Amino acid sequence: MAILSGINPVLEGLKAGHPLDRILIAKGAGGARLQQIIELARRAAVPVRFEERAGLDRLAGTPAHQGVVAMGASKGYAELDDVAAGALLVVLDGVEDPHNLGAIIRTAHAAGAGAVVIPERRAVGLTDVVAKAAAGALEYLPVVRASNVNRTLEDLKKRGYWVYGLDERGDQAYDRVEYNAPTALVFGGEGQGLHEQVRKHCDVLVRIPMEGRIPSLNVSVAAGVVLFECKRRRAAS
């Protein structure tokens, strides 16, 4: 059973029709957005219970739940074949921090991506922390779990995709390269970046020019920079 905690994840889960068994609200909690959750839950016939905040803390595994926790069916993974043909794709090569994954999912949805692809091994999956960091975007953006990132990139190339990998050693600046459609953007994990075999499967390696002494950005920040540049290019063309 999946646990959604926080106002945005629960609110967007209700709006998207995610199957929820019940919603728990901390006694004494209030506000317009919590009232909106209660009203949407009643329309969807989802039971709402008011409980002590300590019980919500235990269920969510954190006190940072904003006074609301929902229990429902686990979020399932999509298949690559389910993703719209030609959609902008984000492929992640070993992102392990759930906050980073959630932030990337949120940003990818805002930038118009069609799906995020994550590996089965040596990477974080869809957890409550990811859902909360995604701030509701997980309800709308498919997440594909790939058994092997390299094979997935080969499959995408057969489908006509151009694969762009972000790498600090890339020979082209992210804001100078032409993004041919359909586009797949590949981002590496924290610390080590892209694996060598993944780099070899990229058609183009791009970099974000940096000032100062820090050689790279956090992966979720870097993904936002490149995704919105790609969005700007697509809109212009």
Coordinates of N, CA and C in Angstrom, one line a residue:
M1 N 0.8 -1.2 0.0 CA 0.0 0.0 0.0 C 0.9 1.2 0.0
A2 N 0.5 2.2 -0.8 CA 1.3 3.4 -0.9 C 0.8 4.5 0.1
I3 N 1.8 5.3 0.5 CA 1.5 6.4 1.5 C 1.8 7.7 0.8
L4 N 0.8 8.5 0.7 CA 1.0 9.9 0.2 C 0.9 10.8 1.4
S5 N 2.0 11.7 1.5 CA 1.9 12.6 2.6 C 2.2 14.0 2.1
G6 N 1.6 15.0 2.7 CA 1.7 16.4 2.2 C 0.5 16.9 1.4
I7 N 0.3 18.2 1.4 CA -0.9 18.7 0.8 C -0.9 18.5 -0.7
N8 N 0.2 18.9 -1.4 CA 0.2 18.8 -2.8 C 0.1 17.4 -3.4
P9 N 0.9 16.4 -2.9 CA 0.7 15.0 -3.4 C -0.7 14.5 -3.2
V10 N -1.3 14.7 -2.0 CA -2.7 14.2 -1.7 C -3.7 15.0 -2.6
L11 N -3.6 16.3 -2.7 CA -4.5 17.1 -3.5 C -4.4 16.6 -5.0
E12 N -3.2 16.5 -5.6 CA -3.1 16.1 -7.0 C -3.5 14.6 -7.2
G13 N -3.3 13.8 -6.2 CA -3.8 12.4 -6.2 C -5.3 12.4 -6.4
L14 N -6.0 13.2 -5.6 CA -7.5 13.3 -5.7 C -7.9 13.8 -7.0
K15 N -7.3 14.9 -7.5 CA -7.6 15.5 -8.8 C -7.4 14.5 -9.9
A16 N -6.4 13.7 -9.8 CA -6.0 12.7 -10.9 C -6.8 11.4 -10.8
G17 N -7.6 11.3 -9.8 CA -8.4 10.1 -9.6 C -7.6 8.9 -9.1
H18 N -6.5 9.1 -8.5 CA -5.7 8.0 -7.9 C -6.5 7.3 -6.9
P19 N -6.5 5.9 -7.0 CA -7.3 5.1 -6.0 C -6.8 5.3 -4.6
L20 N -7.6 5.9 -3.7 CA -7.2 6.1 -2.3 C -8.2 5.4 -1.4
D21 N -7.7 4.7 -0.4 CA -8.5 4.0 0.5 C -9.1 4.9 1.6
R22 N -8.2 5.8 2.1 CA -8.7 6.7 3.1 C -7.7 7.9 3.3
I23 N -8.1 9.0 3.8 CA -7.3 10.1 4.1 C -7.3 10.5 5.6
L24 N -6.2 10.7 6.2 CA -6.1 11.0 7.6 C -5.6 12.5 7.7
I25 N -6.3 13.2 8.5 CA -6.0 14.6 8.7 C -5.7 14.8 10.2
A26 N -4.7 15.6 10.5 CA -4.3 15.8 11.9 C -5.4 16.6 12.6
K27 N -5.7 16.2 13.8 CA -6.7 17.0 14.6 C -6.1 18.4 14.8
G28 N -7.0 19.4 14.6 CA -6.5 20.8 14.8 C -6.0 21.5 13.6
A29 N -5.6 20.6 12.5 CA -5.1 21.2 11.3 C -6.2 21.9 10.5
G30 N -5.9 22.9 9.8 CA -6.9 23.6 9.0 C -6.3 24.4 7.9
G31 N -7.1 25.1 7.2 CA -6.7 25.9 6.1 C -7.5 25.6 4.9
A32 N -7.4 26.5 3.9 CA -8.3 26.4 2.7 C -7.9 25.2 1.9
R33 N -6.6 24.9 1.8 CA -6.2 23.7 1.0 C -6.6 22.4 1.6
L34 N -6.5 22.3 2.9 CA -6.9 21.1 3.6 C -8.5 20.9 3.4
Q35 N -9.2 22.0 3.5 CA -10.6 22.0 3.2 C -10.9 21.5 1.8
Q36 N -10.1 21.9 0.9 CA -10.3 21.5 -0.5 C -10.1 20.0 -0.6
I37 N -9.1 19.5 0.1 CA -8.8 18.0 0.1 C -10.1 17.3 0.7
I38 N -10.6 17.8 1.8 CA -11.8 17.2 2.4 C -13.0 17.2 1.4
E39 N -13.2 18.3 0.7 CA -14.3 18.4 -0.2 C -14.1 17.4 -1.4
L40 N -12.9 17.4 -2.0 CA -12.6 16.5 -3.1 C -12.8 15.0 -2.6
A41 N -12.3 14.7 -1.4 CA -12.4 13.3 -0.9 C -13.9 12.9 -0.8
R42 N -14.7 13.8 -0.3 CA -16.1 13.5 -0.1 C -16.8 13.2 -1.5
R43 N -16.4 14.1 -2.5 CA -17.0 13.9 -3.8 C -16.6 12.5 -4.4
A44 N -15.3 12.1 -4.1 CA -14.8 10.8 -4.6 C -15.1 9.7 -3.7
A45 N -15.9 9.9 -2.7 CA -16.3 8.8 -1.7 C -15.1 8.2 -1.0
V46 N -14.1 9.0 -0.8 CA -12.9 8.5 0.0 C -13.1 8.9 1.4
P47 N -13.0 7.9 2.4 CA -13.2 8.3 3.8 C -12.1 9.2 4.3
V48 N -12.6 10.2 5.1 CA -11.7 11.1 5.8 C -11.8 10.9 7.3
R49 N -10.6 10.7 7.9 CA -10.6 10.6 9.4 C -9.7 11.6 10.0
F50 N -10.0 12.1 11.2 CA -9.2 13.0 11.9 C -8.5 12.3 13.1
E51 N -7.2 12.3 13.1 CA -6.4 11.6 14.1 C -5.4 12.5 14.7
E52 N -4.8 12.0 15.8 CA -3.7 12.7 16.5 C -2.5 12.8 15.5
R53 N -1.8 14.0 15.6 CA -0.7 14.2 14.7 C 0.4 13.1 14.9
A54 N 0.6 12.6 16.1 CA 1.6 11.6 16.3 C 1.4 10.4 15.5
G55 N 0.1 10.0 15.3 CA -0.2 8.9 14.5 C 0.1 9.1 13.0
L56 N -0.1 10.3 12.5 CA 0.3 10.6 11.1 C 1.8 10.7 11.0
D57 N 2.5 11.1 12.0 CA 4.0 11.1 12.0 C 4.5 9.7 11.8
R58 N 3.9 8.7 12.5 CA 4.4 7.3 12.4 C 4.0 6.8 11.1
L59 N 2.9 7.1 10.6 CA 2.5 6.5 9.3 C 3.3 7.1 8.1
A60 N 3.6 8.4 8.2 CA 4.3 9.0 7.1 C 5.8 8.8 7.3
G61 N 6.3 8.5 8.5 CA 7.7 8.3 8.7 C 8.4 9.6 8.9
T62 N 7.7 10.7 9.0 CA 8.2 12.0 9.2 C 7.2 12.9 9.7
P63 N 7.5 14.0 10.5 CA 6.5 14.9 10.9 C 6.2 16.0 9.8
A64 N 6.9 15.9 8.7 CA 6.8 17.0 7.7 C 5.7 16.6 6.7
H65 N 4.5 16.2 7.2 CA 3.4 15.8 6.3 C 2.3 16.9 6.1
Q66 N 2.5 18.0 6.7 CA 1.6 19.1 6.6 C 0.2 18.8 7.1
G67 N 0.1 17.8 7.9 CA -1.2 17.5 8.5 C -2.1 16.6 7.7
V68 N -1.6 16.0 6.7 CA -2.5 15.1 5.8 C -1.7 13.9 5.3
V69 N -2.2 12.8 5.4 CA -1.6 11.5 4.9 C -2.7 10.7 4.2
A70 N -2.5 10.2 3.1 CA -3.4 9.4 2.3 C -2.9 8.0 2.1
M71 N -3.7 7.0 2.2 CA -3.3 5.6 1.9 C -4.1 5.1 0.7
G72 N -3.3 4.5 -0.2 CA -3.9 4.0 -1.4 C -3.1 3.0 -2.1
A73 N -3.5 2.6 -3.3 CA -2.8 1.6 -4.1 C -1.4 2.2 -4.5
S74 N -0.4 1.3 -4.7 CA 0.9 1.7 -5.1 C 0.9 2.3 -6.5
K75 N 1.7 3.3 -6.7 CA 1.9 3.9 -8.0 C 2.6 2.9 -8.9
G76 N 2.0 2.6 -10.0 CA 2.6 1.6 -10.9 C 3.5 2.2 -11.9
Y77 N 4.4 1.4 -12.5 CA 5.4 1.9 -13.5 C 4.7 1.7 -14.9
A78 N 5.0 2.6 -15.8 CA 4.6 2.5 -17.1 C 5.5 1.7 -18.0
E79 N 5.1 1.3 -19.1 CA 6.0 0.6 -20.1 C 6.3 1.6 -21.2
L80 N 7.5 1.4 -21.8 CA 8.0 2.4 -22.8 C 7.0 2.5 -23.9
D81 N 6.3 1.4 -24.3 CA 5.3 1.3 -25.3 C 4.1 2.2 -25.0
D82 N 3.9 2.5 -23.7 CA 2.7 3.2 -23.3 C 2.9 4.7 -23.5
V83 N 4.2 5.1 -23.7 CA 4.5 6.6 -23.8 C 4.2 7.0 -25.2
A84 N 3.7 8.2 -25.3 CA 3.3 8.8 -26.6 C 4.5 8.8 -27.5
A85 N 4.4 8.4 -28.8 CA 5.4 8.3 -29.8 C 6.0 9.8 -30.0
G86 N 7.3 9.9 -29.9 CA 7.9 11.2 -30.2 C 7.9 12.1 -29.0
A87 N 7.5 11.7 -27.8 CA 7.5 12.5 -26.7 C 8.9 12.8 -26.2
L88 N 9.1 14.0 -25.6 CA 10.4 14.3 -25.0 C 10.6 13.4 -23.8
L89 N 11.7 12.7 -23.7 CA 11.9 11.7 -22.6 C 13.1 12.1 -21.8
V90 N 13.0 11.8 -20.5 CA 14.1 12.1 -19.6 C 14.6 10.7 -19.1
V91 N 15.8 10.4 -19.3 CA 16.4 9.1 -18.9 C 17.4 9.3 -17.8
L92 N 17.3 8.7 -16.7 CA 18.2 8.9 -15.5 C 19.1 7.7 -15.3
D93 N 20.4 8.0 -15.2 CA 21.4 6.9 -15.1 C 21.9 6.8 -13.6
G94 N 21.0 6.2 -12.8 CA 21.5 6.0 -11.4 C 21.3 7.1 -10.4
V95 N 20.2 7.8 -10.5 CA 19.9 8.8 -9.4 C 19.4 8.1 -8.2
E96 N 20.1 8.3 -7.1 CA 19.8 7.5 -5.8 C 19.1 8.3 -4.8
D97 N 19.1 9.6 -4.9 CA 18.4 10.5 -3.8 C 17.0 10.7 -4.2
P98 N 16.1 10.3 -3.3 CA 14.6 10.4 -3.7 C 14.2 11.8 -3.8
H99 N 14.8 12.8 -3.1 CA 14.5 14.2 -3.3 C 14.8 14.7 -4.7
N100 N 16.0 14.2 -5.2 CA 16.4 14.6 -6.6 C 15.5 14.0 -7.6
L101 N 15.1 12.7 -7.4 CA 14.2 12.1 -8.4 C 12.8 12.8 -8.4
G102 N 12.3 13.1 -7.2 CA 11.0 13.8 -7.2 C 11.1 15.2 -7.8
A103 N 12.2 15.9 -7.6 CA 12.4 17.2 -8.2 C 12.5 17.1 -9.7
I104 N 13.2 16.1 -10.2 CA 13.3 15.9 -11.6 C 11.9 15.6 -12.3
I105 N 11.2 14.7 -11.6 CA 9.8 14.4 -12.1 C 9.0 15.6 -12.2
R106 N 9.0 16.5 -11.2 CA 8.2 17.7 -11.1 C 8.7 18.6 -12.3
T107 N 10.0 18.8 -12.4 CA 10.5 19.7 -13.5 C 10.2 19.1 -14.9
A108 N 10.4 17.8 -15.0 CA 10.1 17.2 -16.3 C 8.7 17.4 -16.8
H109 N 7.8 17.3 -15.8 CA 6.3 17.5 -16.2 C 6.1 18.9 -16.5
A110 N 6.7 19.9 -15.8 CA 6.5 21.3 -16.0 C 7.1 21.7 -17.4
A111 N 8.2 21.0 -17.8 CA 8.8 21.3 -19.1 C 8.2 20.6 -20.3
G112 N 7.1 19.8 -20.0 CA 6.4 19.1 -21.1 C 7.0 17.8 -21.5
A113 N 7.8 17.1 -20.7 CA 8.3 15.8 -21.0 C 7.1 14.8 -21.0
G114 N 7.3 13.7 -21.8 CA 6.3 12.7 -21.9 C 6.5 11.6 -20.9
A115 N 7.7 11.4 -20.3 CA 8.0 10.3 -19.4 C 9.4 10.5 -18.8
V116 N 9.6 9.9 -17.7 CA 10.9 9.7 -17.1 C 11.2 8.2 -17.0
V117 N 12.4 7.9 -17.4 CA 12.9 6.5 -17.4 C 13.9 6.3 -16.3
I118 N 13.8 5.4 -15.4 CA 14.7 5.1 -14.4 C 15.2 3.6 -14.4
P119 N 16.4 3.3 -14.0 CA 16.8 1.9 -14.0 C 16.3 1.1 -12.8
E120 N 16.2 -0.2 -12.9 CA 15.7 -1.0 -11.8 C 16.7 -1.1 -10.7
R121 N 18.0 -1.1 -11.0 CA 19.1 -1.4 -10.0 C 19.9 -0.1 -9.8
R122 N 20.5 -0.1 -8.6 CA 21.4 1.0 -8.2 C 20.8 2.4 -8.5
A123 N 19.5 2.5 -8.1 CA 18.8 3.8 -8.3 C 17.5 3.7 -7.4
V124 N 17.1 4.9 -7.0 CA 15.9 5.0 -6.2 C 14.6 4.7 -7.0
G125 N 13.6 4.1 -6.4 CA 12.4 3.8 -7.1 C 11.3 4.8 -6.6
L126 N 10.1 4.6 -6.9 CA 9.0 5.5 -6.5 C 8.6 5.2 -5.1
T127 N 9.0 6.1 -4.2 CA 8.7 6.1 -2.8 C 7.8 7.3 -2.4
D128 N 7.4 7.3 -1.1 CA 6.6 8.4 -0.6 C 7.4 9.7 -0.7
V129 N 8.7 9.6 -0.4 CA 9.6 10.8 -0.4 C 9.6 11.3 -1.8
V130 N 9.8 10.4 -2.8 CA 9.8 10.9 -4.2 C 8.5 11.6 -4.5
A131 N 7.3 10.9 -4.2 CA 6.0 11.5 -4.5 C 5.9 12.9 -3.8
K132 N 6.3 13.1 -2.6 CA 6.2 14.3 -2.0 C 7.1 15.4 -2.7
A133 N 8.3 15.0 -3.0 CA 9.2 16.0 -3.7 C 8.7 16.3 -5.1
A134 N 7.9 15.4 -5.7 CA 7.4 15.7 -7.0 C 6.1 16.6 -6.9
A135 N 5.6 16.8 -5.7 CA 4.6 17.8 -5.5 C 3.3 17.6 -6.4
G136 N 3.0 16.3 -6.6 CA 1.8 16.0 -7.4 C 2.0 15.6 -8.8
A137 N 3.2 15.9 -9.4 CA 3.5 15.6 -10.8 C 3.5 14.1 -11.1
L138 N 3.8 13.3 -10.1 CA 3.8 11.9 -10.3 C 2.5 11.3 -10.7
E139 N 1.4 12.1 -10.4 CA 0.1 11.6 -10.8 C -0.2 11.8 -12.3
Y140 N 0.7 12.6 -13.0 CA 0.4 12.9 -14.4 C 1.5 12.5 -15.3
L141 N 2.7 12.3 -14.8 CA 3.9 11.9 -15.6 C 4.2 10.5 -15.5
P142 N 4.2 9.7 -16.6 CA 4.5 8.3 -16.5 C 6.0 8.1 -16.1
V143 N 6.3 7.1 -15.3 CA 7.7 6.7 -15.0 C 7.9 5.3 -15.4
V144 N 8.9 5.1 -16.3 CA 9.2 3.8 -16.9 C 10.4 3.2 -16.1
R145 N 10.3 2.0 -15.7 CA 11.5 1.3 -15.0 C 12.1 0.4 -16.0
A146 N 13.4 0.7 -16.4 CA 14.1 -0.1 -17.4 C 15.1 -1.1 -16.7
S147 N 15.1 -2.3 -17.2 CA 16.0 -3.3 -16.7 C 17.4 -3.0 -17.0
N148 N 17.7 -2.3 -18.1 CA 19.0 -1.9 -18.5 C 19.0 -0.6 -19.3
V149 N 19.6 0.4 -18.8 CA 19.6 1.7 -19.4 C 20.2 1.7 -20.8
N150 N 21.3 1.0 -21.0 CA 22.0 0.9 -22.3 C 21.0 0.3 -23.4
R151 N 20.4 -0.7 -23.0 CA 19.5 -1.4 -24.0 C 18.3 -0.5 -24.3
T152 N 17.8 0.3 -23.3 CA 16.7 1.2 -23.5 C 17.1 2.3 -24.4
L153 N 18.4 2.8 -24.3 CA 18.8 3.8 -25.3 C 18.9 3.3 -26.7
E154 N 19.4 2.0 -26.8 CA 19.4 1.4 -28.1 C 18.0 1.3 -28.7
D155 N 17.1 0.9 -27.9 CA 15.7 0.8 -28.3 C 15.2 2.2 -28.8
L156 N 15.5 3.2 -28.0 CA 15.0 4.5 -28.4 C 15.6 5.0 -29.7
K157 N 16.8 4.6 -29.9 CA 17.5 5.0 -31.2 C 16.8 4.3 -32.4
K158 N 16.4 3.1 -32.2 CA 15.6 2.3 -33.2 C 14.3 3.0 -33.5
R159 N 13.8 3.7 -32.5 CA 12.5 4.4 -32.6 C 12.7 5.8 -33.2
G160 N 13.9 6.1 -33.5 CA 14.2 7.4 -34.2 C 14.6 8.5 -33.2
Y161 N 14.9 8.2 -32.0 CA 15.2 9.2 -31.0 C 16.7 9.6 -31.1
W162 N 16.9 10.9 -30.9 CA 18.3 11.5 -30.7 C 18.6 11.5 -29.2
V163 N 19.7 11.0 -28.8 CA 20.0 10.9 -27.4 C 21.1 11.9 -27.0
Y164 N 20.8 12.8 -26.1 CA 21.7 13.8 -25.6 C 22.0 13.6 -24.1
G165 N 23.3 13.4 -23.8 CA 23.7 13.1 -22.5 C 24.3 14.4 -21.9
L166 N 24.0 14.7 -20.6 CA 24.6 15.8 -20.0 C 25.9 15.3 -19.3
D167 N 27.0 15.9 -19.6 CA 28.3 15.5 -19.1 C 29.2 16.7 -19.0
E168 N 29.9 16.9 -17.9 CA 30.8 18.0 -17.7 C 31.9 18.0 -18.7
R169 N 32.2 16.8 -19.4 CA 33.2 16.8 -20.4 C 32.6 16.9 -21.8
G170 N 31.4 17.2 -21.9 CA 30.7 17.3 -23.2 C 31.4 18.4 -24.1
D171 N 31.4 18.1 -25.4 CA 32.1 19.0 -26.3 C 31.2 20.2 -26.8
Q172 N 29.9 20.2 -26.4 CA 29.0 21.2 -26.9 C 28.2 21.8 -25.7
A173 N 28.1 23.1 -25.7 CA 27.3 23.8 -24.6 C 25.8 23.5 -24.8
Y174 N 25.1 23.3 -23.7 CA 23.7 22.9 -23.8 C 22.8 23.9 -24.5
D175 N 23.2 25.2 -24.5 CA 22.4 26.2 -25.2 C 22.9 26.5 -26.6
R176 N 23.8 25.8 -27.1 CA 24.3 26.0 -28.5 C 23.9 24.8 -29.4
V177 N 23.7 23.7 -28.8 CA 23.5 22.5 -29.6 C 22.0 22.5 -30.2
E178 N 21.8 21.9 -31.3 CA 20.5 21.7 -31.9 C 19.9 20.4 -31.4
Y179 N 18.7 20.5 -30.8 CA 18.0 19.3 -30.2 C 17.1 18.8 -31.3
N180 N 17.5 17.7 -31.9 CA 16.7 17.1 -33.0 C 15.6 16.2 -32.3
A181 N 14.5 16.3 -32.9 CA 13.3 15.5 -32.4 C 13.2 14.2 -33.1
P182 N 12.6 13.2 -32.4 CA 12.3 13.1 -31.0 C 13.6 13.1 -30.1
T183 N 13.5 13.7 -28.9 CA 14.6 13.9 -28.1 C 14.6 13.1 -26.8
A184 N 15.7 12.5 -26.4 CA 15.9 11.8 -25.1 C 17.0 12.5 -24.4
L185 N 16.8 13.0 -23.2 CA 17.8 13.7 -22.4 C 18.3 12.8 -21.3
V186 N 19.6 12.5 -21.2 CA 20.1 11.6 -20.3 C 20.9 12.3 -19.2
F187 N 20.6 12.0 -17.9 CA 21.3 12.7 -16.8 C 21.8 11.6 -15.9
G188 N 23.1 11.8 -15.4 CA 23.7 10.8 -14.6 C 23.4 11.0 -13.1
G189 N 23.8 10.0 -12.3 CA 23.6 10.1 -10.9 C 24.4 11.0 -10.1
E190 N 24.2 11.1 -8.8 CA 24.9 12.0 -8.0 C 26.4 11.6 -7.9
G191 N 27.3 12.5 -8.0 CA 28.7 12.2 -7.8 C 29.4 11.8 -9.1
Q192 N 29.0 10.6 -9.6 CA 29.7 10.0 -10.7 C 29.2 10.4 -12.1
G193 N 28.1 11.0 -12.2 CA 27.6 11.4 -13.5 C 27.2 10.2 -14.4
L194 N 27.4 10.3 -15.7 CA 27.0 9.2 -16.6 C 28.0 8.1 -16.5
H195 N 27.5 6.8 -16.5 CA 28.4 5.7 -16.7 C 29.1 5.7 -18.1
E196 N 30.2 5.1 -18.2 CA 31.0 5.1 -19.4 C 30.2 4.5 -20.6
Q197 N 29.5 3.4 -20.4 CA 28.8 2.7 -21.4 C 27.6 3.6 -21.8
V198 N 27.0 4.3 -20.9 CA 25.8 5.1 -21.2 C 26.3 6.3 -22.0
R199 N 27.5 6.9 -21.7 CA 28.1 8.0 -22.5 C 28.2 7.6 -23.9
K200 N 28.7 6.3 -24.1 CA 29.0 5.8 -25.5 C 27.7 5.7 -26.3
H201 N 26.5 5.5 -25.6 CA 25.3 5.4 -26.3 C 24.6 6.7 -26.6
C202 N 25.2 7.8 -26.2 CA 24.6 9.1 -26.5 C 25.1 9.6 -27.8
D203 N 24.2 10.2 -28.6 CA 24.6 10.8 -29.9 C 25.4 12.1 -29.7
V204 N 25.1 12.8 -28.7 CA 25.8 14.1 -28.4 C 25.9 14.2 -26.9
L205 N 27.1 14.7 -26.4 CA 27.3 15.0 -25.0 C 27.4 16.5 -24.9
V206 N 26.5 17.0 -24.0 CA 26.5 18.5 -23.8 C 26.9 18.8 -22.4
R207 N 27.3 20.0 -22.2 CA 27.8 20.5 -20.9 C 27.1 21.8 -20.5
I208 N 27.0 22.1 -19.3 CA 26.6 23.4 -18.8 C 27.8 24.2 -18.4
P209 N 28.2 25.3 -19.2 CA 29.4 26.0 -18.8 C 29.2 26.6 -17.4
M210 N 30.3 26.5 -16.6 CA 30.2 26.8 -15.2 C 31.2 28.0 -14.9
E211 N 30.8 28.9 -14.1 CA 31.7 29.9 -13.5 C 32.2 29.4 -12.1
G212 N 33.2 30.0 -11.6 CA 33.6 29.7 -10.2 C 34.4 28.4 -10.2
R213 N 34.5 27.8 -9.0 CA 35.3 26.6 -8.8 C 34.5 25.3 -8.6
I214 N 33.2 25.4 -8.6 CA 32.4 24.2 -8.5 C 32.2 23.6 -9.9
P215 N 32.6 22.4 -10.2 CA 32.6 21.9 -11.6 C 31.2 21.5 -12.1
S216 N 30.2 21.2 -11.2 CA 28.9 20.8 -11.7 C 27.8 21.2 -10.8
L217 N 26.6 21.0 -11.3 CA 25.4 21.4 -10.5 C 24.8 20.1 -10.0
N218 N 23.9 20.2 -9.0 CA 23.1 19.1 -8.5 C 22.3 18.6 -9.7
V219 N 22.1 17.3 -9.8 CA 21.5 16.7 -11.0 C 20.0 17.2 -11.2
S220 N 19.3 17.5 -10.2 CA 17.9 18.0 -10.4 C 18.0 19.4 -10.9
V221 N 18.9 20.2 -10.5 CA 19.1 21.6 -11.0 C 19.5 21.6 -12.4
A222 N 20.5 20.7 -12.7 CA 21.0 20.6 -14.1 C 19.9 20.1 -15.0
A223 N 19.1 19.2 -14.6 CA 18.0 18.7 -15.4 C 17.1 19.8 -15.7
G224 N 16.8 20.7 -14.8 CA 15.9 21.8 -15.0 C 16.4 22.8 -16.0
V225 N 17.7 23.1 -15.9 CA 18.4 24.0 -16.9 C 18.2 23.5 -18.3
V226 N 18.6 22.2 -18.5 CA 18.6 21.7 -19.9 C 17.2 21.5 -20.4
L227 N 16.3 21.0 -19.5 CA 14.9 20.7 -19.9 C 14.2 22.0 -20.4
F228 N 14.4 23.1 -19.7 CA 13.7 24.3 -20.1 C 14.4 25.0 -21.3
E229 N 15.6 24.7 -21.5 CA 16.3 25.2 -22.7 C 15.7 24.4 -23.9
C230 N 15.6 23.1 -23.7 CA 15.0 22.2 -24.8 C 13.5 22.6 -25.0
K231 N 12.8 22.9 -24.0 CA 11.4 23.4 -24.1 C 11.4 24.7 -24.9
R232 N 12.3 25.6 -24.6 CA 12.3 26.9 -25.3 C 12.6 26.7 -26.8
R233 N 13.5 25.8 -27.1 CA 13.8 25.5 -28.5 C 12.7 24.9 -29.3
R234 N 12.0 23.9 -28.6 CA 10.8 23.3 -29.2 C 9.7 24.3 -29.5
A235 N 9.5 25.2 -28.6 CA 8.5 26.2 -28.8 C 8.8 27.2 -29.9
A236 N 10.1 27.5 -30.0 CA 10.6 28.4 -31.1 C 10.4 27.8 -32.5
S237 N 10.6 26.5 -32.5 CA 10.6 25.8 -33.8 C 9.2 25.4 -34.2

